Amino acid sequence: MRNESPHHRLVAWSPSQKAGLIVVAVLVALITSWQWLGEPNLKVGSPAPFEARAPRDALVEDSQALQQKRSDLVPRTFVQVIDQQQSMALMQKLERQLGEIELVALSSEGDRIGPVNLNLQEQKWLSQRTQEARNIWEIKIREGAERMLSQGLVNTLAKEQLLKAVSMQLWDIGAPESPSRTLGSKLLASTFQGTSNLRTDAIKSQKLLEDLITKQGIPIIEVNEGDLITRQGERISPQAYDVLDYFGMIKRSPRPLTWFWKYSEALLGCFLLILIMRREKPALQARHALLPLLLLLVAQASKVWFGAAVSPLAVIVPPTLLISQGLGTSCALIWMAIGSLLWPVPVSGFGDGRMLVACAVAFLVALQAGRLRSRAQLFQLAVLLPLGALFAEWFLLASQINPANTAWGRLAPNSEALFSEAILMGALLMFAITLIPLIENAFGLVTRARLMELADQERPLLRKLSIEAPGTFEHTLMLCGLAEEGARSIYADVDLTRTGALYHDIGKLHAPEWFIENQENGINPHEELNDPLASASILQAHVDEGLKLAKKYRLPQSVVDFIPAHQGTMKMGYFLHLAKEKNPEIPESNFRYKGPLPRSKETAILMLADGCEAALRSLDQNIDDSDASETVRRIVESRYYDGQLIESGLTRAEIELVIRSFVRVWRRMKHRRIVYPLPAKNIYRNN
């Protein structure tokens, strides 16, 4: 089948577009390789080339212990401040409940349901209070609520504890067991139960973290003059490395060969990413390729900025989700592979294990996200994947026999760190999902969820087509059935084919009466016009006007491509025949559509379905499948030999499968129905 495939032309990129992609690729390579421009001549774990002793007394910061302390403190260190908007919302809720209490007090029958359950004493007290007394009581309730909100509410506080705290705030409205105080306590507890008016302040949390580290003491290595730092041939420990660096015994100098290798590796990875994506998607546009490169740039910058503390799950998985939604599973897998291979620093924790978990999760995201057809399913994926990653990392951590005796075990993250990492990945996935509509518009991509939204027949443009050009709309619906089945038979994109079929003839809205499916009473304006060249211009106009409407309604480019491609450069045979009768020398090019030719399998299938739909509907129901197949084959081969499919990528074998799928649809269309007897006239006249 591959050898039979016709030439599939790549979409041409302008020099400026190529230059932009090269610039981004160079930036990726520079960020990946910059650390080798000043690489130290010694590393932790490498054999010491000399024996070193301390030249003087010193106190040296222990960087490894400091990093571990920082990692341990981060999950437990946060500062919360009062959220004024939430406080206002809670006060508004309290006002509504006070209003309901007022209605209960004014109710003469005493059977009105209030915001809280009132006992007999509270009901009696409430009914006996005057309006002025209730107003004073409500003021005291508001003051107590403001005192509690100013101190901050915690949503996990038990109800009994909350009632006790509220009662203490209402000390000035009666004794602890008095009805006024118990009713007020119930009202405030009902308002504040399960809510919080606190939010985390990132800046103050970071300051607290630094203060705690300073207060607890920065880990220090005490060195005396003449102390042995390391022996020649011994492996350099992290503490020895810090001391050597403090005394200037570690020299940093550029390593051109190492830097050039890393730079070339990253640059080659970028170009390989683009080449493979273009091979998988010949219609790939330059701005489509820009998205994976920009995501790779952000990923590489994050790796370098956060160093060994960076989470592979947070860096690899969310971009994979975005690419799989916009460009498909294969492009997402390519990006994931290159992003993992270009990891410039070692991973803290259990190293390769965390990277393997991240790659496994990204692999699942690439497979599943490209197939999901709604944004709700994406949000479900964003919830389930972090949980799966958390259990996988916990299993790797717990499955070690004695992690404390291994190099990675001493740095292995605790359960709180793993949980924080899962929360971070889930939050980034949610953020990535919310960015998808913006990325669709910025990079001209279309996701399956977007295709499903566009295929809704209640969309304004489709409703307009069904009302103003009902014959065209009916033709469109019939065409959808043929095109979908054809796409399904060769594993093409069914959702894109269906959506493109719905919009391919929207240009007929500019003059629906000039197209035979919308003509009534047998009146054909082309006969009155009696000008084949002008009629051909009208037919071409339905393509041009369709492109204008598509731009007006901001349809994705992949859907817009169906509008001109469904006609390609085909001849307008009927009007060409009329013109030849008048002037045999008239050029055939005047009666061909302007194109372009179909450049994807999906647009080619629509072209074939558009040609076969009317012919199949006009066939007699008594003919067999072989006659229908012969009719379809003649139409398809006429387009094939006319060169309309040369850029589509359809093979001869796939064309045969499409022909058979069209016949299957025709077989479903031609089934007979039972003739039901009609009721007698005026059967209800006497009733």
XYZ file of C-alpha atoms in Angstrom:
687
model
C 0.000 0.000 0.000
C 2.861 2.392 0.766
C 4.472 1.804 -2.645
C 1.162 2.494 -4.387
C 0.754 5.825 -2.593
C 0.847 8.865 -4.870
C 3.183 11.748 -4.146
C 2.122 13.548 -0.978
C 3.388 17.113 -1.172
C 4.498 18.831 2.024
C 3.022 22.207 2.884
C 5.560 24.858 1.886
C 6.985 27.087 4.613
C 8.178 30.596 3.886
C 11.819 31.594 4.621
C 10.697 33.772 7.531
C 8.776 30.875 9.071
C 11.778 28.593 8.733
C 14.007 31.252 10.283
C 11.654 31.594 13.250
C 11.712 27.856 13.884
C 15.510 27.788 13.620
C 15.799 30.604 16.186
C 13.628 28.730 18.678
C 15.594 25.512 18.066
C 18.880 27.364 18.688
C 17.482 28.782 21.948
C 16.527 25.279 23.064
C 20.031 24.045 22.280
C 21.689 26.964 24.123
C 19.593 26.552 27.258
C 20.244 22.813 27.270
C 24.015 23.149 26.875
C 24.865 26.412 28.657
C 26.078 24.752 31.873
C 28.923 23.082 29.977
C 30.325 26.516 29.129
C 31.560 26.712 32.730
C 31.737 23.101 33.894
C 33.723 22.353 37.075
C 36.734 20.086 36.693
C 35.571 17.941 39.645
C 32.234 16.305 40.346
C 30.574 14.614 43.289
C 31.303 10.902 43.143
C 34.313 11.201 40.852
C 37.782 10.119 42.076
C 39.855 12.949 43.536
C 42.932 13.650 41.349
C 44.885 14.993 44.321
C 45.059 14.991 48.118
C 43.621 18.183 49.584
C 43.872 19.726 53.052
C 42.179 22.828 54.458
C 44.476 25.881 54.217
C 42.677 27.628 57.099
C 39.753 27.406 59.510
C 36.342 27.883 57.899
C 32.611 27.325 58.251
C 31.265 25.934 54.940
C 27.601 25.695 53.973
C 26.464 22.077 53.458
C 24.508 22.438 50.191
C 23.172 18.865 50.164
C 21.791 19.074 53.694
C 20.370 22.547 52.959
C 18.572 21.263 49.871
C 17.157 18.323 51.805
C 15.981 20.613 54.618
C 14.351 22.927 52.118
C 12.589 19.974 50.448
C 11.315 18.748 53.822
C 10.039 22.173 54.888
C 8.277 23.203 51.670
C 5.184 20.919 52.007
C 4.630 22.045 55.620
C 5.466 25.738 55.291
C 2.764 28.068 54.118
C 1.291 31.358 55.317
C -2.427 32.035 55.088
C -4.062 35.464 55.017
C -7.657 36.638 55.134
C -9.488 36.429 51.813
C -11.665 39.547 51.804
C -13.874 38.358 48.945
C -14.691 35.114 50.737
C -15.374 37.059 53.935
C -17.828 39.286 52.081
C -19.535 36.225 50.592
C -19.949 34.708 54.064
C -21.367 37.959 55.448
C -23.858 38.036 52.581
C -24.870 34.478 53.430
C -25.338 35.531 57.057
C -27.545 38.438 55.942
C -29.766 36.043 53.991
C -30.140 33.812 57.038
C -30.936 36.801 59.266
C -33.617 37.743 56.761
C -35.101 34.265 57.022
C -35.044 34.498 60.841
C -36.929 37.784 60.569
C -39.604 36.065 58.454
C -39.906 33.333 61.080
C -40.348 35.989 63.788
C -43.077 37.730 61.810
C -44.923 34.488 61.062
C -48.101 34.355 63.134
C -48.595 30.586 62.888
C -45.040 29.717 63.971
C -44.750 26.841 61.475
C -42.434 28.586 58.998
C -39.156 26.743 58.320
C -36.097 28.772 59.278
C -32.428 28.491 58.333
C -31.738 26.504 61.547
C -33.788 24.239 63.767
C -35.344 26.231 66.623
C -36.322 24.644 69.914
C -39.425 25.805 71.845
C -37.521 28.268 74.022
C -35.882 29.874 71.002
C -39.205 30.085 69.157
C -40.864 31.678 72.183
C -38.004 34.127 72.677
C -38.004 35.093 69.016
C -41.766 35.674 68.882
C -41.723 37.841 72.021
C -38.980 40.194 70.859
C -39.892 43.569 69.488
C -38.537 44.764 66.159
C -36.078 47.071 67.952
C -34.836 44.232 70.169
C -34.332 41.959 67.175
C -32.384 44.689 65.379
C -30.045 45.046 68.358
C -29.646 41.260 68.494
C -28.819 41.139 64.782
C -26.176 43.857 65.223
C -24.522 41.774 67.940
C -24.609 38.730 65.649
C -22.885 40.691 62.871
C -20.220 41.963 65.242
C -19.506 38.426 66.421
C -19.279 37.228 62.827
C -16.821 39.997 61.923
C -14.650 39.069 64.909
C -14.537 35.451 63.793
C -13.809 36.348 60.171
C -10.998 38.683 61.210
C -9.379 35.778 63.072
C -9.792 33.377 60.126
C -12.004 30.322 59.616
C -10.806 26.753 59.068
C -13.120 24.538 57.049
C -12.058 21.337 58.847
C -13.135 22.422 62.345
C -15.609 20.037 64.019
C -19.163 21.342 64.432
C -19.085 21.063 68.225
C -15.860 23.067 68.398
C -17.305 25.654 66.018
C -20.454 26.043 68.162
C -18.315 26.527 71.240
C -16.128 29.134 69.501
C -19.178 31.007 68.192
C -20.828 31.026 71.629
C -17.719 32.588 73.140
C -17.812 35.365 70.523
C -21.454 36.131 71.482
C -20.750 36.681 75.173
C -22.472 40.072 75.115
C -25.990 38.907 74.101
C -26.906 36.739 77.074
C -25.964 33.831 79.271
C -24.473 30.708 77.613
C -27.784 28.800 77.777
C -30.053 31.725 76.983
C -32.186 31.407 73.825
C -30.701 34.554 72.312
C -27.195 33.154 72.571
C -27.964 29.571 71.512
C -29.949 30.798 68.507
C -27.143 33.157 67.507
C -24.583 30.355 67.885
C -26.624 28.037 65.674
C -27.009 30.764 63.053
C -23.284 31.570 62.851
C -22.279 27.889 62.973
C -24.674 27.142 60.092
C -23.147 30.014 58.094
C -19.495 29.141 58.719
C -19.604 25.334 58.834
C -17.296 23.758 56.239
C -16.040 27.096 54.897
C -12.806 29.034 55.127
C -11.886 32.638 54.436
C -8.148 31.950 54.289
C -5.894 31.809 51.246
C -2.219 30.961 50.906
C 0.157 33.875 50.317
C 3.067 32.631 48.199
C 5.402 35.541 48.992
C 4.901 35.346 52.729
C 5.201 31.552 52.600
C 8.591 31.842 50.886
C 9.744 34.385 53.485
C 8.628 32.097 56.301
C 10.547 29.228 54.701
C 13.721 31.285 54.595
C 13.174 32.467 58.171
C 12.698 28.897 59.404
C 15.851 27.747 57.661
C 17.761 30.663 59.180
C 16.257 30.047 62.635
C 16.936 26.328 62.608
C 20.381 27.068 61.308
C 21.904 26.604 57.902
C 23.753 23.273 57.886
C 27.437 24.057 58.365
C 30.569 21.982 57.865
C 33.230 23.032 60.409
C 36.728 22.826 58.942
C 39.999 23.364 60.827
C 43.318 24.276 59.278
C 45.156 21.188 58.072
C 42.058 18.929 58.064
C 42.085 16.308 55.317
C 39.408 17.142 52.768
C 39.919 14.203 50.403
C 42.592 11.669 49.553
C 43.839 11.087 46.062
C 41.797 8.370 44.355
C 38.898 8.532 46.841
C 35.460 9.421 45.567
C 34.518 13.018 46.322
C 31.588 13.239 48.739
C 29.063 16.107 48.586
C 30.508 17.608 51.757
C 34.075 17.381 50.423
C 32.936 19.008 47.186
C 31.448 21.960 49.115
C 34.712 22.437 51.057
C 36.843 22.190 47.925
C 34.617 24.718 46.198
C 34.791 27.062 49.223
C 38.591 27.120 49.128
C 38.658 27.625 45.355
C 40.153 24.226 44.598
C 37.499 23.529 41.966
C 38.149 25.300 38.729
C 35.379 26.106 36.289
C 36.369 26.403 32.697
C 34.537 25.966 29.422
C 34.666 22.550 27.830
C 34.137 23.322 24.156
C 33.932 19.732 22.983
C 31.429 18.709 25.666
C 29.416 21.881 25.105
C 29.416 21.400 21.337
C 28.257 17.802 21.734
C 25.384 18.762 24.046
C 24.479 21.749 21.858
C 24.493 19.603 18.720
C 22.498 16.899 20.473
C 19.763 19.355 21.475
C 19.731 21.065 18.069
C 19.547 17.716 16.314
C 16.705 16.709 18.629
C 14.734 19.822 17.606
C 15.243 19.212 13.895
C 14.450 15.529 14.323
C 11.236 16.522 16.095
C 10.201 18.715 13.164
C 11.187 16.171 10.509
C 9.268 13.319 12.123
C 6.219 15.515 12.678
C 6.259 16.550 9.014
C 6.541 12.924 7.986
C 3.573 11.987 10.166
C 1.576 15.100 9.183
C 2.525 16.349 5.684
C -0.013 19.185 6.035
C 1.822 20.479 9.113
C 2.088 24.259 9.056
C 4.986 26.263 10.472
C 2.996 27.630 13.392
C 1.887 24.093 14.236
C 5.541 23.068 14.516
C 6.253 26.153 16.616
C 4.106 24.872 19.491
C 6.203 21.742 20.288
C 9.415 23.768 20.013
C 8.131 26.441 22.406
C 6.982 23.778 24.867
C 10.409 22.147 24.615
C 12.001 25.547 25.292
C 9.876 26.011 28.424
C 10.635 22.462 29.561
C 14.399 22.896 29.133
C 14.343 26.255 30.925
C 12.414 24.674 33.819
C 14.942 21.845 34.082
C 17.861 24.267 34.253
C 16.125 26.763 36.575
C 14.928 24.261 39.174
C 17.893 21.904 38.811
C 17.707 18.470 40.392
C 14.551 19.423 42.313
C 12.466 19.627 39.126
C 9.636 17.135 38.810
C 9.702 15.061 35.597
C 5.946 14.586 35.902
C 5.350 18.349 35.947
C 7.698 19.017 33.025
C 6.912 16.106 30.680
C 3.235 15.247 31.135
C 1.315 18.574 30.636
C 3.063 19.465 27.332
C 2.407 15.932 26.093
C -1.294 16.480 26.795
C -1.343 19.736 24.822
C 0.474 18.255 21.827
C -1.636 15.094 21.724
C -4.792 17.215 21.670
C -3.563 19.581 18.987
C -1.285 17.453 16.790
C -2.136 13.852 17.603
C -0.688 10.880 19.445
C 2.362 10.310 17.255
C 3.625 13.901 17.589
C 3.069 13.801 21.350
C 5.097 10.594 21.682
C 7.939 12.108 19.641
C 7.996 15.193 21.845
C 7.912 13.102 25.006
C 10.867 11.002 23.817
C 13.014 14.014 22.899
C 12.058 15.944 26.032
C 13.104 12.976 28.169
C 16.391 12.378 26.346
C 17.417 16.039 26.623
C 17.378 16.028 30.426
C 20.403 18.158 31.368
C 20.614 17.407 35.106
C 20.183 14.276 37.255
C 16.781 13.746 38.838
C 16.620 13.927 42.623
C 14.798 11.233 44.532
C 14.972 7.785 42.980
C 16.371 9.124 39.736
C 15.629 6.892 36.799
C 12.559 5.515 38.571
C 10.863 8.921 38.603
C 11.785 9.490 34.971
C 10.349 6.102 34.008
C 7.115 6.888 35.863
C 6.897 10.277 34.105
C 7.468 8.675 30.696
C 4.874 5.973 31.404
C 2.289 8.573 32.438
C 3.133 10.748 29.422
C 2.781 7.683 27.176
C -0.722 7.062 28.543
C -1.591 10.734 28.101
C -0.428 10.673 24.476
C -2.500 7.570 23.742
C -5.673 8.640 25.530
C -5.803 12.427 25.207
C -5.636 12.274 21.411
C -8.792 10.148 21.364
C -10.913 11.979 23.932
C -13.864 13.766 22.380
C -14.952 16.137 25.174
C -13.331 18.487 27.636
C -15.085 16.708 30.525
C -13.126 13.556 29.698
C -9.910 15.580 29.732
C -10.670 16.855 33.230
C -11.313 13.282 34.371
C -7.929 12.323 32.947
C -6.316 15.215 34.833
C -7.706 13.817 38.092
C -6.904 10.135 37.561
C -3.369 10.466 36.186
C -1.830 12.210 39.234
C -3.299 9.532 41.476
C -1.815 6.794 39.294
C 1.566 8.533 39.243
C 1.467 8.942 43.023
C 0.851 5.223 43.589
C 3.532 4.277 41.044
C 6.183 6.431 42.721
C 5.140 5.257 46.171
C 5.436 1.652 44.989
C 8.937 2.281 43.641
C 9.929 3.898 46.916
C 8.437 1.174 49.078
C 9.710 -1.740 46.987
C 13.371 -1.091 47.835
C 14.824 -3.462 50.418
C 16.850 -0.887 52.320
C 16.627 2.529 50.682
C 18.636 4.209 53.414
C 21.761 2.386 52.275
C 21.501 3.450 48.652
C 22.539 6.685 47.060
C 19.051 7.474 45.822
C 17.457 6.340 49.074
C 19.178 9.031 51.094
C 17.628 11.615 48.768
C 14.298 9.831 48.195
C 11.307 12.129 48.705
C 8.969 11.407 51.571
C 5.258 10.719 51.193
C 4.402 14.411 51.626
C 6.758 15.350 48.788
C 5.239 12.684 46.531
C 1.745 13.920 47.354
C 2.791 17.518 46.653
C 4.247 16.431 43.318
C 0.978 14.705 42.365
C -0.986 17.826 43.329
C 1.380 19.968 41.251
C 0.999 17.725 38.214
C -2.797 17.712 38.556
C -2.870 21.509 38.816
C -0.629 21.887 35.759
C -2.817 19.466 33.791
C -5.914 21.471 34.718
C -4.130 24.659 33.695
C -3.065 23.067 30.405
C -6.664 22.032 29.652
C -7.879 25.590 30.238
C -5.180 26.820 27.837
C -6.311 24.535 24.984
C -8.851 27.004 23.477
C -6.223 29.779 23.509
C -3.626 27.495 21.922
C -6.142 26.450 19.256
C -6.609 30.070 18.204
C -2.950 31.091 18.540
C -1.458 28.170 16.617
C -4.346 27.305 14.297
C -4.865 23.846 15.789
C -8.085 21.926 16.194
C -8.832 19.320 18.865
C -11.421 16.564 18.848
C -13.463 18.437 21.442
C -13.464 21.478 19.157
C -14.526 19.343 16.187
C -17.415 17.911 18.183
C -18.499 21.435 19.126
C -18.336 22.593 15.494
C -20.320 19.544 14.330
C -23.294 20.592 16.471
C -26.062 21.318 13.971
C -27.396 24.070 16.238
C -24.318 26.193 15.488
C -25.401 29.534 13.961
C -23.786 28.945 10.562
C -25.283 25.453 10.175
C -28.716 26.673 11.296
C -28.487 29.449 8.713
C -27.603 26.882 6.034
C -30.555 24.659 6.974
C -33.016 27.584 6.800
C -31.773 29.537 3.783
C -30.486 26.606 1.697
C -32.451 23.535 2.843
C -31.596 21.509 -0.270
C -27.888 22.099 0.262
C -28.225 21.202 3.926
C -29.972 17.930 3.053
C -27.196 17.172 0.548
C -24.661 17.915 3.300
C -26.264 15.459 5.725
C -26.320 12.716 3.099
C -22.719 13.488 2.259
C -21.716 13.171 5.924
C -22.861 9.544 5.979
C -20.822 8.652 2.909
C -17.699 10.561 3.956
C -17.742 9.219 7.523
C -17.973 5.629 6.346
C -15.210 6.191 3.819
C -12.923 7.715 6.458
C -13.689 4.905 8.884
C -12.855 2.240 6.315
C -9.229 3.447 5.936
C -8.757 4.641 9.559
C -8.709 8.316 8.615
C -9.925 11.065 10.965
C -13.684 10.510 11.126
C -14.414 13.561 13.310
C -12.521 15.915 10.996
C -14.205 14.389 7.942
C -17.677 14.810 9.435
C -17.076 18.416 10.471
C -15.492 19.327 7.142
C -18.438 17.773 5.299
C -20.904 19.885 7.284
C -19.191 23.130 6.283
C -17.930 22.355 2.777
C -20.847 24.003 0.945
C -21.545 27.007 3.198
C -20.575 29.283 0.287
C -23.880 28.461 -1.404
C -25.540 30.739 1.147
C -24.556 33.746 -0.984
C -26.992 32.667 -3.754
C -28.741 29.383 -2.888
C -31.275 29.630 -5.736
C -28.497 29.215 -8.316
C -27.878 25.623 -7.205
C -30.235 22.916 -8.376
C -30.883 21.322 -4.966
C -32.448 24.609 -3.753
C -34.490 25.404 -6.862
C -38.284 25.224 -6.613
C -40.991 24.943 -9.231
C -38.458 23.846 -11.851
C -37.107 27.383 -12.341
C -33.403 27.396 -13.161
C -31.847 30.897 -13.316
C -28.899 29.532 -15.310
C -31.253 28.907 -18.241
C -32.440 32.501 -18.118
C -28.850 33.731 -17.852
C -27.815 31.669 -20.892
C -24.125 32.436 -20.346
C -21.993 29.351 -19.547
C -18.964 31.444 -18.521
C -21.034 33.524 -16.090
C -22.597 30.354 -14.684
C -19.132 28.903 -14.174
C -18.166 32.050 -12.273
C -21.197 31.577 -10.008
C -20.145 28.009 -9.274
C -16.612 29.166 -8.432
C -18.102 31.904 -6.248
C -19.607 29.350 -3.876
C -16.038 28.324 -3.008
C -14.791 31.904 -2.661
C -17.780 32.979 -0.579
C -17.404 29.884 1.558
C -13.849 30.891 2.426
C -15.072 34.372 3.384
C -17.776 32.928 5.633
C -15.279 30.557 7.208
C -13.028 33.496 8.047
C -15.969 35.486 9.409
C -17.047 32.632 11.693
C -13.409 31.815 12.584
C -13.452 28.188 11.524
C -10.193 26.239 12.048
C -7.932 25.968 9.020
C -8.215 22.180 8.929
C -11.993 22.584 8.461
C -11.610 25.478 6.009
C -9.435 23.260 3.788
C -12.512 21.183 2.880
C -14.220 24.166 1.207
C -11.929 24.573 -1.838
C -10.525 21.031 -1.798
C -13.887 19.289 -2.243
C -13.953 20.659 -5.803
C -10.203 20.722 -6.398
C -9.534 21.767 -9.988
C -12.342 19.690 -11.518
C -14.123 20.619 -14.712
C -17.583 22.158 -14.636
C -18.625 19.632 -17.256
C -22.167 20.785 -18.020
C -21.305 24.420 -18.614
C -18.130 23.487 -20.494
C -20.274 21.417 -22.852
C -22.661 24.342 -23.416
C -19.752 26.701 -24.042
C -18.144 24.293 -26.529
C -21.384 24.212 -28.508
C -21.192 27.987 -28.851
C -17.419 28.321 -29.239
C -15.364 25.137 -29.754
C -12.130 27.110 -29.223
C -12.951 28.301 -25.702
C -10.207 27.192 -23.253
C -11.098 24.443 -20.820
C -9.237 26.246 -17.989
C -12.061 28.814 -17.815
C -14.356 26.038 -16.652
C -12.201 24.510 -13.945
C -12.328 25.295 -10.246
C -9.319 27.186 -8.902
C -8.362 24.504 -6.357
C -6.219 23.631 -4.512
C -6.230 19.874 -4.878
C -7.066 17.781 -1.801
C -3.934 17.533 0.349
C -5.181 15.034 2.898
C -7.043 11.756 2.849
C -9.998 13.363 4.587
C -10.491 16.110 1.978
C -10.032 13.582 -0.828
C -12.707 11.311 0.653
C -15.101 14.271 0.775
C -14.406 15.060 -2.890
C -15.209 11.470 -3.855
C -18.319 11.385 -1.666
C -19.520 14.689 -3.127
C -19.312 13.241 -6.616
C -21.014 9.957 -5.713
C -23.823 11.214 -3.452
C -26.208 12.436 -6.168
C -25.452 9.460 -8.429
C -26.183 6.952 -5.661
C -29.439 8.625 -4.692
C -30.612 8.547 -8.313
C -30.007 4.777 -8.725
C -32.975 2.493 -9.054
C -33.685 0.495 -5.918
C -33.911 -2.710 -7.926
C -30.303 -2.728 -9.139
C -27.765 -4.862 -7.315
C -24.516 -4.009 -5.528
C -22.351 -4.678 -8.583
C -24.159 -1.993 -10.599
C -23.879 0.483 -7.719
C -20.197 -0.367 -7.314
C -19.614 0.183 -11.031
C -21.304 3.591 -10.864
C -19.162 4.664 -7.908
C -16.026 3.297 -9.530
C -16.557 5.286 -12.732
C -16.948 8.526 -10.761
C -13.936 7.834 -8.545
C -11.705 6.819 -11.447
C -12.659 9.922 -13.403
C -11.320 12.041 -10.551
C -8.276 9.818 -10.145
C -7.251 10.033 -13.779
C -8.020 13.759 -13.805
C -5.191 14.154 -11.257
C -7.426 15.322 -8.436
C -6.046 12.793 -5.904
C -2.355 13.128 -6.673
C -1.568 15.130 -3.517
C -4.037 13.430 -1.181
C -1.927 10.461 -0.079
C -4.692 7.963 -0.915
C -3.353 4.647 -2.209
C -5.130 2.512 -4.794
C -5.923 -0.013 -2.088
C -7.453 2.695 0.108
C -9.486 3.994 -2.821
C -10.908 0.509 -3.277
C -11.874 0.401 0.398
C -13.571 3.792 0.078
C -15.550 2.593 -2.956
C -16.814 -0.424 -1.040
C -17.762 1.739 1.939
C -19.844 4.007 -0.328
C -21.704 0.978 -1.655
C -22.408 -0.177 1.909
C -23.950 3.203 2.696
C -26.041 3.055 -0.478
C -27.250 -0.405 0.539
C -28.509 1.033 3.818
C -30.154 3.950 2.013
C -32.096 1.823 -0.498
C -33.901 -0.498 1.968
C -37.626 -0.835 1.353
C -40.294 0.211 3.838
C -43.663 -1.461 4.400
C -46.513 0.369 2.689
C -48.996 1.258 5.411
C -52.701 1.691 4.514
C -53.862 5.300 4.688
C -56.852 6.093 6.934
C -60.161 6.860 5.264
C -60.948 10.493 4.577
C -62.920 12.468 7.150
C -62.488 9.687 9.724
C -62.636 12.225 12.566
C -65.297 14.508 11.112
C -68.151 12.927 13.045
C -66.268 12.746 16.385
